[in-house]
mmCIF file of C-alpha atoms in Angstrom:
data_model
loop_
_atom_site.group_PDB
_atom_site.id
_atom_site.type_symbol
_atom_site.label_atom_id
_atom_site.label_comp_id
_atom_site.label_asym_id
_atom_site.label_seq_id
_atom_site.Cartn_x
_atom_site.Cartn_y
_atom_site.Cartn_z
ATOM 1 C CA VAL A 1 1.666 -5.285 15.430
ATOM 2 C CA GLN A 2 4.392 -3.648 14.216
ATOM 3 C CA LEU A 3 4.331 -2.238 9.876
ATOM 4 C CA SER A 4 7.114 -0.319 8.945
ATOM 5 C CA GLU A 5 7.221 1.555 5.261
ATOM 6 C CA SER A 6 10.404 2.823 3.626
ATOM 7 C CA GLY A 7 10.879 3.842 0.478
ATOM 8 C CA GLY A 8 9.343 7.653 -0.561
ATOM 9 C CA GLY A 9 10.477 10.091 -2.023
ATOM 10 C CA SER A 10 10.656 12.425 -4.573
ATOM 11 C CA VAL A 11 10.734 12.205 -8.220
ATOM 12 C CA GLN A 12 9.702 13.301 -12.075
ATOM 13 C CA ALA A 13 6.163 12.292 -13.511
ATOM 14 C CA GLY A 14 7.296 8.630 -15.540
ATOM 15 C CA GLU A 15 9.813 6.980 -12.904
ATOM 16 C CA SER A 16 9.255 4.597 -11.102
ATOM 17 C CA LEU A 17 8.346 4.001 -6.861
ATOM 18 C CA SER A 18 9.272 0.603 -4.395
ATOM 19 C CA LEU A 19 7.649 0.955 -1.462
ATOM 20 C CA SER A 20 7.782 -2.096 0.965
ATOM 21 C CA CYS A 21 5.954 -2.064 4.111
ATOM 22 C CA ALA A 22 8.263 -3.990 6.932
ATOM 23 C CA VAL A 23 5.326 -6.993 9.017
ATOM 24 C CA SER A 24 6.576 -7.639 12.816
ATOM 25 C CA GLY A 25 4.883 -9.464 15.211
ATOM 26 C CA TYR A 26 1.860 -10.063 13.185
ATOM 27 C CA THR A 27 0.090 -13.898 14.585
ATOM 28 C CA TYR A 28 -3.111 -14.957 12.996
ATOM 29 C CA THR A 29 -3.290 -17.461 11.195
ATOM 30 C CA SER A 30 -4.987 -14.771 8.438
ATOM 31 C CA ARG A 31 -3.797 -11.806 6.930
ATOM 32 C CA CYS A 32 -4.672 -9.218 4.521
ATOM 33 C CA VAL A 33 -1.980 -6.317 3.732
ATOM 34 C CA GLY A 34 -3.053 -3.038 2.013
ATOM 35 C CA TRP A 35 -1.974 0.280 0.611
ATOM 36 C CA ILE A 36 -3.652 3.781 0.683
ATOM 37 C CA ARG A 37 -2.771 7.122 0.528
ATOM 38 C CA VAL A 38 -4.268 10.280 1.269
ATOM 39 C CA ALA A 39 -3.710 13.479 -0.490
ATOM 40 C CA VAL A 40 -4.809 16.813 0.542
ATOM 41 C CA GLY A 41 -7.392 17.319 -1.088
ATOM 42 C CA ARG A 42 -8.677 14.094 -3.075
ATOM 43 C CA GLU A 43 -10.636 11.698 -1.191
ATOM 44 C CA ARG A 44 -8.124 8.668 0.538
ATOM 45 C CA GLU A 45 -7.612 5.583 -2.408
ATOM 46 C CA ARG A 46 -7.592 1.908 -1.326
ATOM 47 C CA LEU A 47 -5.018 0.929 -4.018
ATOM 48 C CA ALA A 48 -3.757 -2.487 -3.706
ATOM 49 C CA THR A 49 -4.278 -5.673 -1.120
ATOM 50 C CA ILE A 50 -1.997 -8.420 -0.760
ATOM 51 C CA ASP A 51 -4.101 -11.330 0.837
ATOM 52 C CA MET A 52 -1.627 -14.818 2.629
ATOM 53 C CA ASP A 53 -3.014 -17.475 -0.799
ATOM 54 C CA GLY A 54 -1.421 -13.607 -3.387
ATOM 55 C CA ARG A 55 -4.547 -12.643 -4.646
ATOM 56 C CA THR A 56 -3.947 -8.665 -5.161
ATOM 57 C CA THR A 57 -6.207 -6.660 -6.331
ATOM 58 C CA TYR A 58 -5.646 -3.148 -8.054
ATOM 59 C CA ALA A 59 -7.697 0.045 -7.916
ATOM 60 C CA ASP A 60 -8.446 1.929 -11.113
ATOM 61 C CA SER A 61 -6.062 4.383 -11.083
ATOM 62 C CA VAL A 62 -3.758 2.616 -10.637
ATOM 63 C CA ARG A 63 -4.035 -0.734 -12.323
ATOM 64 C CA GLY A 64 -1.298 -1.868 -14.538
ATOM 65 C CA ARG A 65 1.194 0.014 -13.238
ATOM 66 C CA PHE A 66 1.808 -0.773 -9.704
ATOM 67 C CA THR A 67 2.732 -3.676 -8.736
ATOM 68 C CA ILE A 68 2.150 -5.788 -4.799
ATOM 69 C CA SER A 69 4.723 -8.290 -3.822
ATOM 70 C CA GLU A 70 5.274 -10.769 -0.957
ATOM 71 C CA ASP A 71 8.800 -11.441 0.193
ATOM 72 C CA SER A 72 7.903 -13.872 2.820
ATOM 73 C CA ALA A 73 12.029 -14.083 3.548
ATOM 74 C CA GLN A 74 11.875 -10.525 4.984
ATOM 75 C CA ASP A 75 8.367 -9.985 6.000
ATOM 76 C CA THR A 76 7.384 -7.476 4.087
ATOM 77 C CA ILE A 77 4.724 -6.420 1.490
ATOM 78 C CA VAL A 78 6.354 -4.267 -1.427
ATOM 79 C CA LEU A 79 4.037 -1.627 -3.799
ATOM 80 C CA GLN A 80 5.922 -1.603 -7.093
ATOM 81 C CA MET A 81 4.881 1.600 -8.786
ATOM 82 C CA ASN A 82 6.208 2.872 -11.864
ATOM 83 C CA SER A 83 5.314 5.131 -14.532
ATOM 84 C CA LEU A 84 3.331 8.057 -11.355
ATOM 85 C CA LYS A 85 1.718 10.552 -12.160
ATOM 86 C CA PRO A 86 1.202 14.279 -10.439
ATOM 87 C CA GLU A 87 -2.185 12.420 -9.246
ATOM 88 C CA ASP A 88 0.921 9.623 -7.104
ATOM 89 C CA THR A 89 1.280 12.674 -5.049
ATOM 90 C CA GLY A 90 0.870 11.273 -1.404
ATOM 91 C CA ARG A 91 0.989 9.683 2.225
ATOM 92 C CA TYR A 92 1.202 5.865 0.919
ATOM 93 C CA ILE A 93 -0.026 4.176 4.659
ATOM 94 C CA CYS A 94 0.566 0.024 5.061
ATOM 95 C CA LEU A 95 -2.574 -1.532 6.674
ATOM 96 C CA ALA A 96 -2.805 -4.948 8.040
ATOM 97 C CA ASP A 97 -6.453 -6.950 8.762
ATOM 98 C CA LEU A 98 -6.987 -10.611 8.852
ATOM 99 C CA ARG A 99 -9.301 -10.042 5.461
ATOM 100 C CA CYS A 100 -8.812 -7.743 3.257
ATOM 101 C CA PRO A 101 -12.233 -5.312 4.085
ATOM 102 C CA PRO A 102 -13.583 -3.359 0.972
ATOM 103 C CA LEU A 103 -12.921 0.794 1.580
ATOM 104 C CA SER A 104 -9.156 2.416 3.661
ATOM 105 C CA GLU A 105 -11.336 2.439 7.092
ATOM 106 C CA GLY A 106 -12.076 0.033 9.224
ATOM 107 C CA TRP A 107 -8.378 -2.189 9.435
ATOM 108 C CA LEU A 108 -6.820 -2.715 12.267
ATOM 109 C CA PHE A 109 -3.342 -2.107 11.857
ATOM 110 C CA ARG A 110 -1.759 0.167 10.145
ATOM 111 C CA GLY A 111 1.607 1.977 10.028
ATOM 112 C CA GLN A 112 3.007 5.541 9.963
ATOM 113 C CA GLY A 113 2.962 5.958 6.157
ATOM 114 C CA THR A 114 5.761 7.139 3.569
ATOM 115 C CA MET A 115 5.096 10.190 1.288
ATOM 116 C CA VAL A 116 5.644 10.024 -2.491
ATOM 117 C CA THR A 117 5.923 13.176 -4.369
ATOM 118 C CA VAL A 118 5.712 12.844 -7.858
ATOM 119 C CA SER A 119 6.567 16.898 -9.656
ATOM 120 C CA SER A 120 5.087 17.409 -13.804
#
């Protein structure tokens, strides 16, 4: 299984970014894909998840600003991030598992991540 993230970059506060996670080689019959954020000096945070039924979860810190969705044709999970804040700066990592682990740890598969920097 390979997870390949793209779409990171540097933006100003208030702007938007869209991250993509391309999933390949996944043959299990159930799947949950999530995004976590890792930042210097802060705890890693599970931001959003989506399962194969389309059910989503969000961390309180991003609810209403971030949207996770699936492009099934491309087998890609998209994290649309609006109204970005400096505290959103960090490395965004895509994860996958047969079900959605409750924490940011313990996922079966993970990508390398993509960096997001938000300036004030």
